[in-house]
Amino acid sequence: MTFPSLRLLAAAAPLLLSACGTFNAAARAEDGAGAELAHVWGRWADSGGDIAVAVTWERKVDAGVTVAEIEDAFASVAAEENLKMVGSLPLSAELQARSGQPQKFLKVYSYCDPETARAMVDFSPHMAAFLPCRITVLEKDDGLWIYTMNMDMLTSMGRKLPPELRPRVMRVRDAIRKMLERGARGEF
C-alpha cells in the first residue's frame, strides 16, 4: 500500500466507523425512522437551519377563535384522553406585570400522563428532558398560533419502544396532536 493510500484510508476511517454506529442505530430504530428523519431534515433545511422549526408542529388558530376557546379545547381533550394539566406559564402576563407595557399573548401549558412518563423515563432516562408535554399559544402579527414538539420524533426516530409501552406513548402523542388541531379550531 502506498503512502497516499494509507492517508486516504486513515481519513476515511472515522467515516467508516461512524457509519457502523449509524447502521447499528438504524437497525434498532422504529419503522418509519428514516422518513421522519427526512421530514425533520427537510424542515430544518427549508427554514434556513432553524432547529426549532424542524422539531415542532404548529397551527395557525382560525380567525375569531379566542384564547378562552383554545384553553377550553385543551381542557376537553385532556379530560377525554386522561391527561393531567400539571401547570401553565403565563409569560405575557408576567412580562406585562414587570414592564407595565401591554404584551402579545404568550402562554405555555403543560400536560402529563404520569404512568406513561415514568415508563418512558425507565426506557430512556434522557426522555426526562422532554417532560411534561408542552403546548404553547403565541400571538403574532397575523394572529394566534399554537406550537408543540413534534412527538413523531420520539415515537418514530428512536429505539423501538417495548410492545407494552408503544400504545401508551402513541395515545399521548395523539392527544397532544388533537389538542393542537382542536385548539386551532376552538373545538371543545
PDB file of C-alpha atoms in Angstrom:
ATOM      1  CA  MET A   1       0.000   0.000   0.000  1.00  0.00           C
ATOM      2  CA  THR A   2       1.347   3.415  -0.893  1.00  0.00           C
ATOM      3  CA  PHE A   3       1.628   6.349   1.478  1.00  0.00           C
ATOM      4  CA  PRO A   4      -1.229   8.320  -0.219  1.00  0.00           C
ATOM      5  CA  SER A   5      -3.440   5.224   0.018  1.00  0.00           C
ATOM      6  CA  LEU A   6      -2.728   4.960   3.749  1.00  0.00           C
ATOM      7  CA  ARG A   7      -3.575   8.641   4.223  1.00  0.00           C
ATOM      8  CA  LEU A   8      -6.853   8.153   2.367  1.00  0.00           C
ATOM      9  CA  LEU A   9      -7.675   5.095   4.473  1.00  0.00           C
ATOM     10  CA  ALA A  10      -6.815   6.991   7.663  1.00  0.00           C
ATOM     11  CA  ALA A  11      -9.024   9.900   6.598  1.00  0.00           C
ATOM     12  CA  ALA A  12     -11.911   7.582   5.726  1.00  0.00           C
ATOM     13  CA  ALA A  13     -11.671   5.513   8.927  1.00  0.00           C
ATOM     14  CA  PRO A  14     -13.766   7.873  11.116  1.00  0.00           C
ATOM     15  CA  LEU A  15     -16.471   7.977   8.460  1.00  0.00           C
ATOM     16  CA  LEU A  16     -16.490   4.215   8.157  1.00  0.00           C
ATOM     17  CA  LEU A  17     -16.565   3.771  11.920  1.00  0.00           C
ATOM     18  CA  SER A  18     -19.356   6.289  12.385  1.00  0.00           C
ATOM     19  CA  ALA A  19     -21.305   4.565   9.636  1.00  0.00           C
ATOM     20  CA  CYS A  20     -21.158   1.378  11.706  1.00  0.00           C
ATOM     21  CA  GLY A  21     -22.817   3.254  14.565  1.00  0.00           C
ATOM     22  CA  THR A  22     -25.382   4.720  12.192  1.00  0.00           C
ATOM     23  CA  PHE A  23     -26.223   1.294  10.809  1.00  0.00           C
ATOM     24  CA  ASN A  24     -26.472  -0.089  14.342  1.00  0.00           C
ATOM     25  CA  ALA A  25     -28.818   2.720  15.420  1.00  0.00           C
ATOM     26  CA  ALA A  26     -30.922   2.334  12.271  1.00  0.00           C
ATOM     27  CA  ALA A  27     -31.291  -1.383  12.914  1.00  0.00           C
ATOM     28  CA  ARG A  28     -32.725  -0.649  16.380  1.00  0.00           C
ATOM     29  CA  ALA A  29     -34.989   2.223  15.304  1.00  0.00           C
ATOM     30  CA  GLU A  30     -38.737   2.200  14.878  1.00  0.00           C
ATOM     31  CA  ASP A  31     -40.203   1.519  11.454  1.00  0.00           C
ATOM     32  CA  GLY A  32     -40.511   4.821   9.637  1.00  0.00           C
ATOM     33  CA  ALA A  33     -37.481   6.377  11.337  1.00  0.00           C
ATOM     34  CA  GLY A  34     -35.869   7.259   8.019  1.00  0.00           C
ATOM     35  CA  ALA A  35     -38.988   9.002   6.730  1.00  0.00           C
ATOM     36  CA  GLU A  36     -39.358  11.037   9.926  1.00  0.00           C
ATOM     37  CA  LEU A  37     -35.662  11.945   9.864  1.00  0.00           C
ATOM     38  CA  ALA A  38     -36.069  13.109   6.259  1.00  0.00           C
ATOM     39  CA  HIS A  39     -39.114  15.186   7.280  1.00  0.00           C
ATOM     40  CA  VAL A  40     -37.234  16.837  10.165  1.00  0.00           C
ATOM     41  CA  TRP A  41     -34.166  17.389   7.977  1.00  0.00           C
ATOM     42  CA  GLY A  42     -36.314  18.924   5.232  1.00  0.00           C
ATOM     43  CA  ARG A  43     -37.996  21.357   7.642  1.00  0.00           C
ATOM     44  CA  TRP A  44     -34.580  22.261   9.050  1.00  0.00           C
ATOM     45  CA  ALA A  45     -33.181  22.962   5.571  1.00  0.00           C
ATOM     46  CA  ASP A  46     -36.304  24.815   4.396  1.00  0.00           C
ATOM     47  CA  SER A  47     -36.167  27.072   7.472  1.00  0.00           C
ATOM     48  CA  GLY A  48     -32.568  28.074   6.847  1.00  0.00           C
ATOM     49  CA  GLY A  49     -31.278  25.949   9.714  1.00  0.00           C
ATOM     50  CA  ASP A  50     -33.785  26.838  12.468  1.00  0.00           C
ATOM     51  CA  ILE A  51     -33.814  23.678  14.588  1.00  0.00           C
ATOM     52  CA  ALA A  52     -36.967  24.795  16.436  1.00  0.00           C
ATOM     53  CA  VAL A  53     -38.889  24.808  13.142  1.00  0.00           C
ATOM     54  CA  ALA A  54     -37.597  21.329  12.377  1.00  0.00           C
ATOM     55  CA  VAL A  55     -38.720  19.733  15.638  1.00  0.00           C
ATOM     56  CA  THR A  56     -42.144  21.299  16.224  1.00  0.00           C
ATOM     57  CA  TRP A  57     -45.708  21.139  14.994  1.00  0.00           C
ATOM     58  CA  GLU A  58     -47.627  24.383  14.562  1.00  0.00           C
ATOM     59  CA  ARG A  59     -51.103  25.515  13.584  1.00  0.00           C
ATOM     60  CA  LYS A  60     -52.470  28.961  12.924  1.00  0.00           C
ATOM     61  CA  VAL A  61     -55.585  29.482  15.017  1.00  0.00           C
ATOM     62  CA  ASP A  62     -58.732  30.049  12.964  1.00  0.00           C
ATOM     63  CA  ALA A  63     -59.918  33.655  12.762  1.00  0.00           C
ATOM     64  CA  GLY A  64     -62.295  34.543  15.576  1.00  0.00           C
ATOM     65  CA  VAL A  65     -61.171  31.776  17.943  1.00  0.00           C
ATOM     66  CA  THR A  66     -60.322  33.219  21.361  1.00  0.00           C
ATOM     67  CA  VAL A  67     -57.691  32.174  23.875  1.00  0.00           C
ATOM     68  CA  ALA A  68     -60.507  31.043  26.191  1.00  0.00           C
ATOM     69  CA  GLU A  69     -61.858  28.754  23.446  1.00  0.00           C
ATOM     70  CA  ILE A  70     -58.383  27.346  22.825  1.00  0.00           C
ATOM     71  CA  GLU A  71     -57.975  26.673  26.548  1.00  0.00           C
ATOM     72  CA  ASP A  72     -61.417  25.014  26.661  1.00  0.00           C
ATOM     73  CA  ALA A  73     -60.389  22.795  23.732  1.00  0.00           C
ATOM     74  CA  PHE A  74     -57.166  21.824  25.519  1.00  0.00           C
ATOM     75  CA  ALA A  75     -59.085  21.022  28.727  1.00  0.00           C
ATOM     76  CA  SER A  76     -61.669  18.999  26.806  1.00  0.00           C
ATOM     77  CA  VAL A  77     -59.050  16.863  25.056  1.00  0.00           C
ATOM     78  CA  ALA A  78     -57.107  16.411  28.308  1.00  0.00           C
ATOM     79  CA  ALA A  79     -60.259  15.132  30.036  1.00  0.00           C
ATOM     80  CA  GLU A  80     -61.123  12.812  27.132  1.00  0.00           C
ATOM     81  CA  GLU A  81     -57.597  11.398  26.986  1.00  0.00           C
ATOM     82  CA  ASN A  82     -56.915  11.307  30.737  1.00  0.00           C
ATOM     83  CA  LEU A  83     -54.003  13.743  30.598  1.00  0.00           C
ATOM     84  CA  LYS A  84     -53.352  15.827  33.678  1.00  0.00           C
ATOM     85  CA  MET A  85     -52.710  19.546  33.343  1.00  0.00           C
ATOM     86  CA  VAL A  86     -49.632  19.982  35.501  1.00  0.00           C
ATOM     87  CA  GLY A  87     -49.039  23.669  35.043  1.00  0.00           C
ATOM     88  CA  SER A  88     -49.089  26.762  32.930  1.00  0.00           C
ATOM     89  CA  LEU A  89     -46.669  29.596  32.412  1.00  0.00           C
ATOM     90  CA  PRO A  90     -48.420  32.874  31.513  1.00  0.00           C
ATOM     91  CA  LEU A  91     -45.328  34.590  30.131  1.00  0.00           C
ATOM     92  CA  SER A  92     -47.062  37.588  28.559  1.00  0.00           C
ATOM     93  CA  ALA A  93     -48.926  38.348  31.802  1.00  0.00           C
ATOM     94  CA  GLU A  94     -45.649  38.152  33.742  1.00  0.00           C
ATOM     95  CA  LEU A  95     -43.844  40.375  31.250  1.00  0.00           C
ATOM     96  CA  GLN A  96     -46.674  42.900  31.365  1.00  0.00           C
ATOM     97  CA  ALA A  97     -46.587  42.916  35.178  1.00  0.00           C
ATOM     98  CA  ARG A  98     -42.827  43.528  35.114  1.00  0.00           C
ATOM     99  CA  SER A  99     -42.792  46.190  32.404  1.00  0.00           C
ATOM    100  CA  GLY A 100     -46.187  47.822  32.746  1.00  0.00           C
ATOM    101  CA  GLN A 101     -46.433  47.569  28.957  1.00  0.00           C
ATOM    102  CA  PRO A 102     -49.014  45.529  27.007  1.00  0.00           C
ATOM    103  CA  GLN A 103     -47.604  42.275  25.616  1.00  0.00           C
ATOM    104  CA  LYS A 104     -48.622  39.942  22.816  1.00  0.00           C
ATOM    105  CA  PHE A 105     -50.150  36.784  24.268  1.00  0.00           C
ATOM    106  CA  LEU A 106     -47.693  34.001  25.156  1.00  0.00           C
ATOM    107  CA  LYS A 107     -48.614  31.132  27.446  1.00  0.00           C
ATOM    108  CA  VAL A 108     -47.196  27.624  27.873  1.00  0.00           C
ATOM    109  CA  TYR A 109     -49.492  24.789  29.015  1.00  0.00           C
ATOM    110  CA  SER A 110     -48.049  21.569  30.476  1.00  0.00           C
ATOM    111  CA  TYR A 111     -49.754  18.162  30.416  1.00  0.00           C
ATOM    112  CA  CYS A 112     -48.705  14.724  31.590  1.00  0.00           C
ATOM    113  CA  ASP A 113     -49.770  11.109  31.870  1.00  0.00           C
ATOM    114  CA  PRO A 114     -47.665  10.213  34.935  1.00  0.00           C
ATOM    115  CA  GLU A 115     -47.644   6.443  34.338  1.00  0.00           C
ATOM    116  CA  THR A 116     -46.553   6.810  30.717  1.00  0.00           C
ATOM    117  CA  ALA A 117     -43.978   9.447  31.675  1.00  0.00           C
ATOM    118  CA  ARG A 118     -42.472   7.090  34.269  1.00  0.00           C
ATOM    119  CA  ALA A 119     -42.374   4.212  31.789  1.00  0.00           C
ATOM    120  CA  MET A 120     -40.691   6.404  29.151  1.00  0.00           C
ATOM    121  CA  VAL A 121     -38.039   7.593  31.605  1.00  0.00           C
ATOM    122  CA  ASP A 122     -37.433   3.993  32.681  1.00  0.00           C
ATOM    123  CA  PHE A 123     -36.975   3.121  28.989  1.00  0.00           C
ATOM    124  CA  SER A 124     -34.677   6.102  28.338  1.00  0.00           C
ATOM    125  CA  PRO A 125     -33.678   8.437  31.195  1.00  0.00           C
ATOM    126  CA  HIS A 126     -32.969  11.208  28.654  1.00  0.00           C
ATOM    127  CA  MET A 127     -36.706  11.360  27.955  1.00  0.00           C
ATOM    128  CA  ALA A 128     -36.994  13.216  31.264  1.00  0.00           C
ATOM    129  CA  ALA A 129     -35.779  16.325  29.428  1.00  0.00           C
ATOM    130  CA  PHE A 130     -38.962  16.264  27.322  1.00  0.00           C
ATOM    131  CA  LEU A 131     -41.340  16.136  30.294  1.00  0.00           C
ATOM    132  CA  PRO A 132     -44.004  17.274  30.684  1.00  0.00           C
ATOM    133  CA  CYS A 133     -45.667  17.599  27.288  1.00  0.00           C
ATOM    134  CA  ARG A 134     -45.979  21.294  26.482  1.00  0.00           C
ATOM    135  CA  ILE A 135     -48.200  23.211  24.116  1.00  0.00           C
ATOM    136  CA  THR A 136     -47.864  26.963  23.611  1.00  0.00           C
ATOM    137  CA  VAL A 137     -50.261  29.645  22.427  1.00  0.00           C
ATOM    138  CA  LEU A 138     -48.460  32.582  20.861  1.00  0.00           C
ATOM    139  CA  GLU A 139     -49.829  35.827  19.443  1.00  0.00           C
ATOM    140  CA  LYS A 140     -48.023  37.010  16.322  1.00  0.00           C
ATOM    141  CA  ASP A 141     -48.755  39.916  13.986  1.00  0.00           C
ATOM    142  CA  ASP A 142     -51.037  37.684  11.900  1.00  0.00           C
ATOM    143  CA  GLY A 143     -52.989  36.225  14.836  1.00  0.00           C
ATOM    144  CA  LEU A 144     -52.764  33.379  17.326  1.00  0.00           C
ATOM    145  CA  TRP A 145     -50.638  30.294  16.723  1.00  0.00           C
ATOM    146  CA  ILE A 146     -50.257  27.019  18.633  1.00  0.00           C
ATOM    147  CA  TYR A 147     -46.888  25.253  18.859  1.00  0.00           C
ATOM    148  CA  THR A 148     -45.844  21.929  20.343  1.00  0.00           C
ATOM    149  CA  MET A 149     -42.996  19.473  19.968  1.00  0.00           C
ATOM    150  CA  ASN A 150     -43.118  17.081  17.021  1.00  0.00           C
ATOM    151  CA  MET A 151     -43.789  13.944  19.022  1.00  0.00           C
ATOM    152  CA  ASP A 152     -43.269  11.774  15.944  1.00  0.00           C
ATOM    153  CA  MET A 153     -39.558  12.221  16.570  1.00  0.00           C
ATOM    154  CA  LEU A 154     -39.984  10.363  19.872  1.00  0.00           C
ATOM    155  CA  THR A 155     -42.314   7.716  18.509  1.00  0.00           C
ATOM    156  CA  SER A 156     -40.614   7.117  15.146  1.00  0.00           C
ATOM    157  CA  MET A 157     -36.954   8.102  15.281  1.00  0.00           C
ATOM    158  CA  GLY A 158     -35.820   6.436  18.480  1.00  0.00           C
ATOM    159  CA  ARG A 159     -35.094   2.900  19.544  1.00  0.00           C
ATOM    160  CA  LYS A 160     -38.011   0.529  19.181  1.00  0.00           C
ATOM    161  CA  LEU A 161     -40.372   1.043  22.093  1.00  0.00           C
ATOM    162  CA  PRO A 162     -41.289  -2.052  24.114  1.00  0.00           C
ATOM    163  CA  PRO A 163     -44.587  -3.500  22.849  1.00  0.00           C
ATOM    164  CA  GLU A 164     -46.397  -2.698  26.110  1.00  0.00           C
ATOM    165  CA  LEU A 165     -45.197   0.945  26.045  1.00  0.00           C
ATOM    166  CA  ARG A 166     -45.757   1.884  22.412  1.00  0.00           C
ATOM    167  CA  PRO A 167     -49.601   2.094  22.552  1.00  0.00           C
ATOM    168  CA  ARG A 168     -49.423   4.276  25.663  1.00  0.00           C
ATOM    169  CA  VAL A 169     -46.925   6.657  24.069  1.00  0.00           C
ATOM    170  CA  MET A 170     -48.973   6.805  20.873  1.00  0.00           C
ATOM    171  CA  ARG A 171     -52.085   7.680  22.906  1.00  0.00           C
ATOM    172  CA  VAL A 172     -50.249  10.651  24.456  1.00  0.00           C
ATOM    173  CA  ARG A 173     -48.872  11.653  21.039  1.00  0.00           C
ATOM    174  CA  ASP A 174     -52.356  11.510  19.534  1.00  0.00           C
ATOM    175  CA  ALA A 175     -53.808  13.530  22.432  1.00  0.00           C
ATOM    176  CA  ILE A 176     -51.253  16.323  22.001  1.00  0.00           C
ATOM    177  CA  ARG A 177     -51.891  16.341  18.255  1.00  0.00           C
ATOM    178  CA  LYS A 178     -55.639  16.511  18.945  1.00  0.00           C
ATOM    179  CA  MET A 179     -55.069  19.475  21.291  1.00  0.00           C
ATOM    180  CA  LEU A 180     -53.179  21.252  18.519  1.00  0.00           C
ATOM    181  CA  GLU A 181     -55.873  20.634  15.917  1.00  0.00           C
ATOM    182  CA  ARG A 182     -58.942  21.220  18.087  1.00  0.00           C
ATOM    183  CA  GLY A 183     -57.373  24.179  19.842  1.00  0.00           C
ATOM    184  CA  ALA A 184     -56.721  25.843  16.481  1.00  0.00           C
ATOM    185  CA  ARG A 185     -60.406  25.447  15.619  1.00  0.00           C
ATOM    186  CA  GLY A 186     -61.681  26.287  19.107  1.00  0.00           C
ATOM    187  CA  GLU A 187     -63.499  22.928  19.287  1.00  0.00           C
ATOM    188  CA  PHE A 188     -64.394  21.665  22.743  1.00  0.00           C
TER     189      PHE A 188
END
